[in-house]
GROMACS .gro file of N, CA and C in nm:
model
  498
    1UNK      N    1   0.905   1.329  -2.280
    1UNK     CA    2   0.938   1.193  -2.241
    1UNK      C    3   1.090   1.177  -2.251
    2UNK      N    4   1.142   1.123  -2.133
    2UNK     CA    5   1.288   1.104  -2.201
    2UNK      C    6   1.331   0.984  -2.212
    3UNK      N    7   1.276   0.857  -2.223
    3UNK     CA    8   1.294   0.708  -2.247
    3UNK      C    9   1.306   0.751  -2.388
    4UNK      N   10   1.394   0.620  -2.464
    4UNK     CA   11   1.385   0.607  -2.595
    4UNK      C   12   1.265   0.525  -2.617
    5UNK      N   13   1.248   0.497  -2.736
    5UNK     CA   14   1.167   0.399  -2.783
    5UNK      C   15   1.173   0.367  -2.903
    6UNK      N   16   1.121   0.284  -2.947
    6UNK     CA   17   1.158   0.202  -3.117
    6UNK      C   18   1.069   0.293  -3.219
    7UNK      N   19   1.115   0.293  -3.354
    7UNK     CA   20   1.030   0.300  -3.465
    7UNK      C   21   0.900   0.286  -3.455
    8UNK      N   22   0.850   0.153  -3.407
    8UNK     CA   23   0.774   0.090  -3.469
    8UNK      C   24   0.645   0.157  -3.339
    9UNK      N   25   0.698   0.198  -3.193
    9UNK     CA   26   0.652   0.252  -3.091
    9UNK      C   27   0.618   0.379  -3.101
   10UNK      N   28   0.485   0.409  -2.990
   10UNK     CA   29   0.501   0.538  -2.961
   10UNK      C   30   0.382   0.550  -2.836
   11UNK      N   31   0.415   0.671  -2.770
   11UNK     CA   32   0.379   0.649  -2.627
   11UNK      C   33   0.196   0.611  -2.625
   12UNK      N   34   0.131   0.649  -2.710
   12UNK     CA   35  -0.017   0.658  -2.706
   12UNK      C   36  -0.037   0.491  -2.676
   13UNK      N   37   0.042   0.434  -2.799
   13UNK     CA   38  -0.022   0.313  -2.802
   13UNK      C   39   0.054   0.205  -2.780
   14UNK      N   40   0.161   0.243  -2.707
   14UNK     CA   41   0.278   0.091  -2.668
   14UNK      C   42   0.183   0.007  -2.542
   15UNK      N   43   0.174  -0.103  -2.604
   15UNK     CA   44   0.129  -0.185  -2.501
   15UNK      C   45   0.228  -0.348  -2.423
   16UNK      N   46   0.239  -0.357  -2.364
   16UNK     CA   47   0.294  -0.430  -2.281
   16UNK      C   48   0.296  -0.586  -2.389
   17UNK      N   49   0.162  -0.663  -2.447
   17UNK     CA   50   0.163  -0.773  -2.544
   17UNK      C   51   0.250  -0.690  -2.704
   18UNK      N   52   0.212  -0.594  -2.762
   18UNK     CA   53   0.289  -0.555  -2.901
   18UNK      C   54   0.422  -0.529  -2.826
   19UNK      N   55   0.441  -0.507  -2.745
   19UNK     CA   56   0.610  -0.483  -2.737
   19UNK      C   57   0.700  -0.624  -2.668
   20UNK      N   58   0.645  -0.716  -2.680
   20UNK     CA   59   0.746  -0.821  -2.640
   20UNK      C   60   0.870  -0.850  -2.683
   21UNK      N   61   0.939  -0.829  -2.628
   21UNK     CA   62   1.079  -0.855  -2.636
   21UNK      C   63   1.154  -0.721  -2.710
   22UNK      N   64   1.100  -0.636  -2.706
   22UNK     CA   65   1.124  -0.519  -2.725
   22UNK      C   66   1.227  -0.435  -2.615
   23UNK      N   67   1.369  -0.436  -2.635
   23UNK     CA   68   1.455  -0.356  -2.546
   23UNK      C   69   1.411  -0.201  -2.497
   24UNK      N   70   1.326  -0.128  -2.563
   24UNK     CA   71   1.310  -0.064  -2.536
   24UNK      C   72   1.166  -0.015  -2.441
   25UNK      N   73   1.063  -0.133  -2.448
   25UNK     CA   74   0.967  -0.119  -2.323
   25UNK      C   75   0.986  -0.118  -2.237
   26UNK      N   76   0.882  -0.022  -2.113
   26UNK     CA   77   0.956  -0.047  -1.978
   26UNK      C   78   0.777  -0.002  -1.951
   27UNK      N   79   0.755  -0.095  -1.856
   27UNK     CA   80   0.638  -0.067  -1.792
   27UNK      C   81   0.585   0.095  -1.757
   28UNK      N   82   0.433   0.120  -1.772
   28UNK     CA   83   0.418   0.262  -1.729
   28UNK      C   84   0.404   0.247  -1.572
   29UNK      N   85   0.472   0.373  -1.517
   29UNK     CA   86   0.464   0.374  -1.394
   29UNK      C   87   0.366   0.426  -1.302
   30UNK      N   88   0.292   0.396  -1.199
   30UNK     CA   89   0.208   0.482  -1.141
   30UNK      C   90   0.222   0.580  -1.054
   31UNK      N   91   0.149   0.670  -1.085
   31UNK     CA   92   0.171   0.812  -0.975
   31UNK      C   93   0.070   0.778  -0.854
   32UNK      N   94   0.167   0.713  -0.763
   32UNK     CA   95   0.059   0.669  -0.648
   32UNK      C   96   0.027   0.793  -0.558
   33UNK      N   97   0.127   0.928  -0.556
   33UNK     CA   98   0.090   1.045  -0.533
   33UNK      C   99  -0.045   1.118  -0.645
   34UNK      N  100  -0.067   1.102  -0.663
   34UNK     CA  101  -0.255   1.134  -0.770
   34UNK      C  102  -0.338   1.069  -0.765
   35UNK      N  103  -0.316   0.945  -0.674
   35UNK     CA  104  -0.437   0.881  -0.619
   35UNK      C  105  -0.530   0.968  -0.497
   36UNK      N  106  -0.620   0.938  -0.516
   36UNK     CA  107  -0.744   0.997  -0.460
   36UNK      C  108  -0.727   0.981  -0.298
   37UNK      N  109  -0.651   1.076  -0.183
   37UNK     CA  110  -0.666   1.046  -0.061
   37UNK      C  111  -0.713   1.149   0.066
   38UNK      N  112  -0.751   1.100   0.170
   38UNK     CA  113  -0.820   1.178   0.306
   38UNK      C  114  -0.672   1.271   0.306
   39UNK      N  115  -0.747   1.400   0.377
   39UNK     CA  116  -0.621   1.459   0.392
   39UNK      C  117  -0.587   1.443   0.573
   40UNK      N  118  -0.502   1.491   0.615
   40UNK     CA  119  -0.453   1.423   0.758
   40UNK      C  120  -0.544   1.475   0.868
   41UNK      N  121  -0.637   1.616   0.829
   41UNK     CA  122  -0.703   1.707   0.894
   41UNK      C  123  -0.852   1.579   0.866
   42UNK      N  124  -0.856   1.576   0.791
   42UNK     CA  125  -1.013   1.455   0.797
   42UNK      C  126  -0.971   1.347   0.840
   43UNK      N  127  -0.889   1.329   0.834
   43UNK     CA  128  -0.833   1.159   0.918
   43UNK      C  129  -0.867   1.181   1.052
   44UNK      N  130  -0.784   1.287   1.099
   44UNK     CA  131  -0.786   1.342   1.262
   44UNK      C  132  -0.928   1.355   1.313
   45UNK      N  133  -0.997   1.424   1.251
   45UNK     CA  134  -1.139   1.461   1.265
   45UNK      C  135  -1.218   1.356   1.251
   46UNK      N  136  -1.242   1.224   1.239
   46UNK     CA  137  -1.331   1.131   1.202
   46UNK      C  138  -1.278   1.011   1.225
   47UNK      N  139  -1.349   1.005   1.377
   47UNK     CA  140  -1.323   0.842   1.385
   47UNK      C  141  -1.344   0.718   1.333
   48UNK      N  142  -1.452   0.690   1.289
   48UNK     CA  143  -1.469   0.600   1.139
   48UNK      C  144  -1.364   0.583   1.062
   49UNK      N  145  -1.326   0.672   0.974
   49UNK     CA  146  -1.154   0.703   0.882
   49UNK      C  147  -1.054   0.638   0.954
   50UNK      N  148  -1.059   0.713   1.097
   50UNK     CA  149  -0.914   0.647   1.194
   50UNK      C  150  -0.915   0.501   1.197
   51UNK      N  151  -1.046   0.477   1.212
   51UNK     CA  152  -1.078   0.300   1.262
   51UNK      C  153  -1.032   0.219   1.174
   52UNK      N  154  -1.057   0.293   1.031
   52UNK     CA  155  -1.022   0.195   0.913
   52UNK      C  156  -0.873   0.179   0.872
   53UNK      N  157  -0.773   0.286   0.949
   53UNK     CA  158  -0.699   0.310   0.934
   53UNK      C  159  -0.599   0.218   0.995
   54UNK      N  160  -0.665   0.247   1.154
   54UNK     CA  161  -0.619   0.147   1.243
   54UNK      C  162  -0.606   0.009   1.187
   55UNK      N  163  -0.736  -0.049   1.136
   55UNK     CA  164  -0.744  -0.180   1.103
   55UNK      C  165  -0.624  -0.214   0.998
   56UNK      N  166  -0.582  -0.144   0.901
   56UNK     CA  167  -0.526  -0.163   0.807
   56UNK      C  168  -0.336  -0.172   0.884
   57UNK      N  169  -0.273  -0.008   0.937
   57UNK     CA  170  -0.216  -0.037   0.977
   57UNK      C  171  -0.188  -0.175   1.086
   58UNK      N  172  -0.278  -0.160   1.170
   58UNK     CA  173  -0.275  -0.266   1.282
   58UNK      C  174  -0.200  -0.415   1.196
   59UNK      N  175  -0.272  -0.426   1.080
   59UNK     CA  176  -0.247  -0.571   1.031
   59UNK      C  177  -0.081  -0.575   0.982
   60UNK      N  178  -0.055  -0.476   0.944
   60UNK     CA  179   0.104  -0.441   0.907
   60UNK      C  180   0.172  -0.476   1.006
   61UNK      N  181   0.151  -0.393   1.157
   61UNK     CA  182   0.189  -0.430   1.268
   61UNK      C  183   0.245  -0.578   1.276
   62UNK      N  184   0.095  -0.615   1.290
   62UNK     CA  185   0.079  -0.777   1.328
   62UNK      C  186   0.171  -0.871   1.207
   63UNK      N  187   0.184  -0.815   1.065
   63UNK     CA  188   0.269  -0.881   1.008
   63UNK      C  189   0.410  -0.865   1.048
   64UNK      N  190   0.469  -0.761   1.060
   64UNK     CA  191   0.577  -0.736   1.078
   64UNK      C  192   0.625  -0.823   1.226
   65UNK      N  193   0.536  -0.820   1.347
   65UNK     CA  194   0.559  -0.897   1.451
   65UNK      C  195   0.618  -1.079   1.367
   66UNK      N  196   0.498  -1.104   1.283
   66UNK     CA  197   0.523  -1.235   1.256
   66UNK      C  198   0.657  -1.238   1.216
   67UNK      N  199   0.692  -1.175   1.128
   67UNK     CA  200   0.848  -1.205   1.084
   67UNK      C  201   0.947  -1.098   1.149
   68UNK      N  202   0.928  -1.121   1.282
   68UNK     CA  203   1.014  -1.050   1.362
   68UNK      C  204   1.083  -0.937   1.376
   69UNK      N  205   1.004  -0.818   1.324
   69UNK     CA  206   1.039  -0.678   1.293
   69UNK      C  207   1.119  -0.693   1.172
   70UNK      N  208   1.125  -0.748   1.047
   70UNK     CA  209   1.206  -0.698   0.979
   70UNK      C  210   1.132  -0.648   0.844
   71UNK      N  211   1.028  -0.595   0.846
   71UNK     CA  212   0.964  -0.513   0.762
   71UNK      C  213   1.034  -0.355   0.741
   72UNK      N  214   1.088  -0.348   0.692
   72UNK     CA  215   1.109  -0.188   0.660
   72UNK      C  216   1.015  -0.090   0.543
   73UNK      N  217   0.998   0.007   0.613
   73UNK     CA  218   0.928   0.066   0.565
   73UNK      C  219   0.925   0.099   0.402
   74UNK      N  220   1.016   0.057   0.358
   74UNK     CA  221   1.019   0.059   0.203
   74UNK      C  222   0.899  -0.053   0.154
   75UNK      N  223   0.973  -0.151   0.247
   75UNK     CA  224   0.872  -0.310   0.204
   75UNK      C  225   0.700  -0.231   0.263
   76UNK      N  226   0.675  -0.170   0.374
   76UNK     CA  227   0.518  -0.189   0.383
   76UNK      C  228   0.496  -0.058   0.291
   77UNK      N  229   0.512   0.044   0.248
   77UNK     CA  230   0.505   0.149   0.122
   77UNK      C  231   0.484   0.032  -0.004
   78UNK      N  232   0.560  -0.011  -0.032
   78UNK     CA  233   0.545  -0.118  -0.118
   78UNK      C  234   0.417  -0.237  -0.123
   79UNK      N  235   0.419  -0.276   0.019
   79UNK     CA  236   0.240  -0.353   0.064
   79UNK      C  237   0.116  -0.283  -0.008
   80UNK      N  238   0.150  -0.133   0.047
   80UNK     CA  239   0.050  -0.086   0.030
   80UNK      C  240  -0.013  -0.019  -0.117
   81UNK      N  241   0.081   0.016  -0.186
   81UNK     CA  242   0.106   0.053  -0.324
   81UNK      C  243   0.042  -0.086  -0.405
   82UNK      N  244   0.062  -0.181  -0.354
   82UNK     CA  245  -0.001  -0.292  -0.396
   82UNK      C  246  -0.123  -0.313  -0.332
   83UNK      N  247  -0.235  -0.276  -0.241
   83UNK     CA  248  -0.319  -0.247  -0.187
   83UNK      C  249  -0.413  -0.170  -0.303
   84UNK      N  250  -0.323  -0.028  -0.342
   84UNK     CA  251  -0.385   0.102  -0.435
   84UNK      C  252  -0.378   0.029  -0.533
   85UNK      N  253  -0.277  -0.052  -0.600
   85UNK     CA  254  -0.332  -0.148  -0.716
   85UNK      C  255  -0.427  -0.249  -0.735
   86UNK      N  256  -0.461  -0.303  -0.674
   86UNK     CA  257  -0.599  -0.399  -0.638
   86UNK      C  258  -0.703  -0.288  -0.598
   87UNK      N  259  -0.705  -0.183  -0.486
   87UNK     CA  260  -0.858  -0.112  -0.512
   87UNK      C  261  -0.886  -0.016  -0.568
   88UNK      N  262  -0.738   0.076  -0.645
   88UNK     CA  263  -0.787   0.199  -0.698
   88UNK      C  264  -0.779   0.135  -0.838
   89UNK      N  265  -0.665   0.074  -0.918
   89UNK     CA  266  -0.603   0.125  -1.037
   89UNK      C  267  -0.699  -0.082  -1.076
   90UNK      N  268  -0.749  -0.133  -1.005
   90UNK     CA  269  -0.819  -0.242  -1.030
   90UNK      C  270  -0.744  -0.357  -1.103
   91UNK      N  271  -0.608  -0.424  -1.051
   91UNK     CA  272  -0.507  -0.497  -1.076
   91UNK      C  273  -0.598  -0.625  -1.019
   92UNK      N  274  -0.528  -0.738  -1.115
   92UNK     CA  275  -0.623  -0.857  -1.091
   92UNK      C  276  -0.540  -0.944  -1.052
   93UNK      N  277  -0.397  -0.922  -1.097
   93UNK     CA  278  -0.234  -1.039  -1.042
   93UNK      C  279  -0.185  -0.902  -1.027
   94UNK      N  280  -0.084  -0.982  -0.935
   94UNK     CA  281   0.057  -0.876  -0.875
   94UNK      C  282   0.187  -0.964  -0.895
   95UNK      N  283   0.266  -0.890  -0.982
   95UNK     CA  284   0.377  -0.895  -1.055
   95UNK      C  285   0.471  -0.937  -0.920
   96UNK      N  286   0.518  -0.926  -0.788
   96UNK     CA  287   0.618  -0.914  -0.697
   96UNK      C  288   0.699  -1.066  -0.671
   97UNK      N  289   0.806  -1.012  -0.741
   97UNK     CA  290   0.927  -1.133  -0.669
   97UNK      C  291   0.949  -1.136  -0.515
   98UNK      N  292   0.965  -1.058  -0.462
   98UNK     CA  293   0.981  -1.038  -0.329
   98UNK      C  294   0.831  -1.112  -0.211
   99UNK      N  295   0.881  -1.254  -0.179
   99UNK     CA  296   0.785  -1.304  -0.099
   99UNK      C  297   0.740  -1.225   0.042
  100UNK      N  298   0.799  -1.186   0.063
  100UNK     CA  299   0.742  -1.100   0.219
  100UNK      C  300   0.645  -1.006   0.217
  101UNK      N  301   0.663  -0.917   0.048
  101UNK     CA  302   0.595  -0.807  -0.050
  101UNK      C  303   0.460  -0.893  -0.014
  102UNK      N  304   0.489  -1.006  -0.108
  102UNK     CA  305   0.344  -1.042  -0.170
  102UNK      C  306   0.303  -1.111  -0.062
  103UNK      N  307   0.349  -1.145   0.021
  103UNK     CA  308   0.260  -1.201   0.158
  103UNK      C  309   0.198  -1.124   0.253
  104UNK      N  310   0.274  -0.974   0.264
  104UNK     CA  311   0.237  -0.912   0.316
  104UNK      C  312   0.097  -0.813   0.257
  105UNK      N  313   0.140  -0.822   0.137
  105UNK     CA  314  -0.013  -0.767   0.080
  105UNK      C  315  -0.110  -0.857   0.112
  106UNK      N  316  -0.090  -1.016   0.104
  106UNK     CA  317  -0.238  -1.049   0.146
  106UNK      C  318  -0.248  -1.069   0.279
  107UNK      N  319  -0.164  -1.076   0.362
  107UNK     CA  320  -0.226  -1.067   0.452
  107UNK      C  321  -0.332  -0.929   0.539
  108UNK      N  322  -0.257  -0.822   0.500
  108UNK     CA  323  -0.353  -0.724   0.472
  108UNK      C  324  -0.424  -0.694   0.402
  109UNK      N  325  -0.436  -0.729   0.297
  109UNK     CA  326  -0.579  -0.708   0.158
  109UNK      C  327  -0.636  -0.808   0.285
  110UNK      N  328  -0.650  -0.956   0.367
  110UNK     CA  329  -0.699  -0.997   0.412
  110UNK      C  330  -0.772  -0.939   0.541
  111UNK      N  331  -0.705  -0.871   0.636
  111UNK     CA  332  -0.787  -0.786   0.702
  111UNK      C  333  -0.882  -0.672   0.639
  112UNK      N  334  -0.841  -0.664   0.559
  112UNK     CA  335  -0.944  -0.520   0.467
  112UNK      C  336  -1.070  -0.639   0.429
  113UNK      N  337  -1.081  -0.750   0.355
  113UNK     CA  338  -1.155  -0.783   0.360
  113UNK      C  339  -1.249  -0.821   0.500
  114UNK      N  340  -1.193  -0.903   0.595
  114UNK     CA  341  -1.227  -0.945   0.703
  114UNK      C  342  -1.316  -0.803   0.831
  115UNK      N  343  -1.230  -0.703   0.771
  115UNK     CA  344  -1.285  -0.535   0.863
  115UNK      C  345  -1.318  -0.436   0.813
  116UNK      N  346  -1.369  -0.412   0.690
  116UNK     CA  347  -1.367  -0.301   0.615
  116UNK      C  348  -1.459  -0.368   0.496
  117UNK      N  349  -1.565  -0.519   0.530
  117UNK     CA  350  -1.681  -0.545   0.404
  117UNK      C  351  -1.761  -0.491   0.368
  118UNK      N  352  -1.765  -0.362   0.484
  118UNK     CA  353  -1.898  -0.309   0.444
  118UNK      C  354  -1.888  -0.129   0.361
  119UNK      N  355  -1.761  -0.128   0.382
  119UNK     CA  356  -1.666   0.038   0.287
  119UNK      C  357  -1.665  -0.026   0.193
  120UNK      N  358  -1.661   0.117   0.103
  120UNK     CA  359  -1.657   0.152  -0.020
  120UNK      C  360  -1.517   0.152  -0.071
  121UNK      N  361  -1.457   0.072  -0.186
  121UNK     CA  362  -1.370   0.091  -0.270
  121UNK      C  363  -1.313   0.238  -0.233
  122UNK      N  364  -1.433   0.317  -0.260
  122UNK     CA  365  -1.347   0.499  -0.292
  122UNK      C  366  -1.282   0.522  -0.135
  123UNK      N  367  -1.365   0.479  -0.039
  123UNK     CA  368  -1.300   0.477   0.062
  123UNK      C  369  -1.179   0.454   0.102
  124UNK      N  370  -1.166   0.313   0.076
  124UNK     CA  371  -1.068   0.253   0.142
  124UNK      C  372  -0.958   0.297   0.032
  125UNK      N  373  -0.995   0.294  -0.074
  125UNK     CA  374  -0.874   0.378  -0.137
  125UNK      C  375  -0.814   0.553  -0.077
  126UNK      N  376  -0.893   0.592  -0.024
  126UNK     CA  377  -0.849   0.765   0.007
  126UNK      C  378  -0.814   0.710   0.139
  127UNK      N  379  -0.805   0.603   0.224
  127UNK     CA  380  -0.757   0.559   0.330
  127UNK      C  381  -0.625   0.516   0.287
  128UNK      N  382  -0.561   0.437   0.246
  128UNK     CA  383  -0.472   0.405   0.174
  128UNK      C  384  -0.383   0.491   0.120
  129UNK      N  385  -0.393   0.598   0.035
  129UNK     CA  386  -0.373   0.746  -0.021
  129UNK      C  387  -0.278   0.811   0.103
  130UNK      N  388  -0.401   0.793   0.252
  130UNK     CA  389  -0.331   0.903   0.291
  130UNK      C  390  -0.212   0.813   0.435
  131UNK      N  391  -0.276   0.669   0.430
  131UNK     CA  392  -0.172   0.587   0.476
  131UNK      C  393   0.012   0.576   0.395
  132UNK      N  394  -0.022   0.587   0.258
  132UNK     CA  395   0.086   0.601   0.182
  132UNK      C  396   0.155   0.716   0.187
  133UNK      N  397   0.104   0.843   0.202
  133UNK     CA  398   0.203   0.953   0.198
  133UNK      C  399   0.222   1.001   0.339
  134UNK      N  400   0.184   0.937   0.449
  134UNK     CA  401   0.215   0.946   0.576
  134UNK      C  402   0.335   0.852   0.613
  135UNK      N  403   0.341   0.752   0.531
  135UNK     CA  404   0.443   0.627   0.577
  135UNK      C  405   0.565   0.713   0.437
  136UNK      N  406   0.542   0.759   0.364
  136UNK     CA  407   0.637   0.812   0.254
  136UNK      C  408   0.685   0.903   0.329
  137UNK      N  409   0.617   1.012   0.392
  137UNK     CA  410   0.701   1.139   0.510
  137UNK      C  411   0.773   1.099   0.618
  138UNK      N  412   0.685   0.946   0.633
  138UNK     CA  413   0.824   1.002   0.829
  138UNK      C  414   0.862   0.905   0.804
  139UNK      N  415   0.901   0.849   0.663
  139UNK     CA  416   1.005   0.740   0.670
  139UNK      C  417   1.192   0.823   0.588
  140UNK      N  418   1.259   0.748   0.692
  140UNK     CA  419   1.429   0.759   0.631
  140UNK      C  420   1.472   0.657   0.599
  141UNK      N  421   1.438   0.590   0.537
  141UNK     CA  422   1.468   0.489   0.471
  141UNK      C  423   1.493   0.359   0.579
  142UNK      N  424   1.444   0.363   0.714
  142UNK     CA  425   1.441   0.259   0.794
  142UNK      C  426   1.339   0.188   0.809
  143UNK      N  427   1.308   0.197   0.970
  143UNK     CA  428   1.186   0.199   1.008
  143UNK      C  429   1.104   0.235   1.098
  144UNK      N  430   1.138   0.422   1.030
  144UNK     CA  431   1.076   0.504   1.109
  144UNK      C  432   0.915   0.473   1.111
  145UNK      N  433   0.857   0.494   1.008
  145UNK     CA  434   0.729   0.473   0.986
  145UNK      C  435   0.661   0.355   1.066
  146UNK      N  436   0.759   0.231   1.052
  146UNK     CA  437   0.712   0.134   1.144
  146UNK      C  438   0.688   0.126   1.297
  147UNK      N  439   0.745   0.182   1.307
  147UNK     CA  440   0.831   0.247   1.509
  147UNK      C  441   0.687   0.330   1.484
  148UNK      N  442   0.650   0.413   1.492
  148UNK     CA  443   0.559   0.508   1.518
  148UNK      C  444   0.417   0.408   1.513
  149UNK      N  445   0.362   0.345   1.402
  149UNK     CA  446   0.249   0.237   1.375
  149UNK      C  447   0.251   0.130   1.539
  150UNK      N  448   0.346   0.061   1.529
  150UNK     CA  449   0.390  -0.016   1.638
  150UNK      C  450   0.304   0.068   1.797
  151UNK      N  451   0.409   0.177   1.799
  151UNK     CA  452   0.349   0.258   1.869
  151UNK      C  453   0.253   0.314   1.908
  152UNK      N  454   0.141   0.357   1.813
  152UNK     CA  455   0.054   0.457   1.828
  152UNK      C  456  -0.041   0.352   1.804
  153UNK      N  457  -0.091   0.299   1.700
  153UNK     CA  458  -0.162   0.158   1.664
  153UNK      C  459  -0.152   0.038   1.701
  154UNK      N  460  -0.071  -0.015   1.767
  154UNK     CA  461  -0.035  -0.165   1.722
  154UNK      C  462  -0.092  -0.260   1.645
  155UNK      N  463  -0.105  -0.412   1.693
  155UNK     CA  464  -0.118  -0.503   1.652
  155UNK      C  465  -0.304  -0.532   1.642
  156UNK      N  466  -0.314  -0.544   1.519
  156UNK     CA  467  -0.380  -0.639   1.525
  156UNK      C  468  -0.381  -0.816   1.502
  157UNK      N  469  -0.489  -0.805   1.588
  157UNK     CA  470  -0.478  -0.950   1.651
  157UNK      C  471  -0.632  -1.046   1.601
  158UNK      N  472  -0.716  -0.910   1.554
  158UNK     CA  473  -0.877  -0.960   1.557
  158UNK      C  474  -0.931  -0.850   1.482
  159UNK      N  475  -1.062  -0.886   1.407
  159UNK     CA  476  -1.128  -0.788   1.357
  159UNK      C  477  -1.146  -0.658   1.496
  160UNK      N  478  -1.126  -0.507   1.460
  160UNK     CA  479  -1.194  -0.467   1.567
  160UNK      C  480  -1.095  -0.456   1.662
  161UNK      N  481  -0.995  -0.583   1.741
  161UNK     CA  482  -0.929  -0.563   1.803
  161UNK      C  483  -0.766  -0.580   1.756
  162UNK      N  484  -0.667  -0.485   1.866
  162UNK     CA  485  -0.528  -0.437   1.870
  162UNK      C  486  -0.469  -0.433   1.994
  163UNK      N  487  -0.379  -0.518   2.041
  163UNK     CA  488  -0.267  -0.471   2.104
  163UNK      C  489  -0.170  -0.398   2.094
  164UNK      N  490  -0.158  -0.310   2.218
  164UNK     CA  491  -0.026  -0.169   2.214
  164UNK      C  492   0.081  -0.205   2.254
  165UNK      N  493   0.208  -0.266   2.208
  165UNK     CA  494   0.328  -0.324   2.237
  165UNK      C  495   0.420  -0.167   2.300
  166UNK      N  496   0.409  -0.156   2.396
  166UNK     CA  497   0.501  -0.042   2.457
  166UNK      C  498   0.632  -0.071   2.569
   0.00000   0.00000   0.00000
């Protein structure tokens, strides 16, 4: 470990309520790379997977349209990481200062509900998984990742349905 920590601390059992006001806590972080995901070869292979995929991106799309392309791909990596916290790691509030963050998560946690009631948690989490390290690779810190979604997916507009903005 290379954080310090207090006397009175130690990594087994520091918890977030015993360490208040403690300079030396710092939240544990998640390895959203060790979450459980499709690999790109089963994505490709299975239209079902793609569909759910679609639906999810699509809604990103459709958010990012609303606030006029200025989603960067840091911010929807970030959506979605908050996605894997509500269905993998089972988060009940989300901590995010950033209003666009937290709007943009529900408005997509809202299509997942609205298109995806009848998948499985494990699912839609290994959907997610492999939505996250696909938007983590072909992003440069712009919005590469977005440009390609836009592209290949677009918008959703409706359960089921997407417009292709080309």
């Amino acid at each position: 470990m290379d954080n310090l920590i207090c006397s009175q601390c130690c990594g087994d059992t520091r918890t977030e309520e015993a360490c208040v006001g403690c300079i030396f806590y710092q939240k544990p972080k998640r390895k959203y790379s060790d979450v459980p995901a499709y690999s790109i070869i089963e994505m490709d292979n299975n239209m079902e997977l793609a569909s759910y995929s679609n639906s999810i991106e699509g809604a990103l799309c459709a958010y990012d349209i609303k606030h006029d392309g200025k989603l960067k791909d840091s911010d929807a990596i970030k959506i979605i990481e908050l996605l894997i916290d509500k269905y993998h790691f089972q988060d009940q509030s989300f901590d995010q200062e950033n209003k666009l963050i937290t709007n943009g998560f529900r408005y997509v946690d809202q299509s997942i509900i609205e298109d995806l009631k009848d998948v499985t948690n494990d699912i839609i989490v290994k959907v997610l998984g492999v939505i996250r390290f696909v938007a983590k690779r072909r992003t440069q810190l712009g919005r590469e990742y977005m440009n390609v979604i836009h592209q290949y997916v677009g918008q959703r507009v409706a359960s089921g349905v997407r417009i292709l903005n080309r």
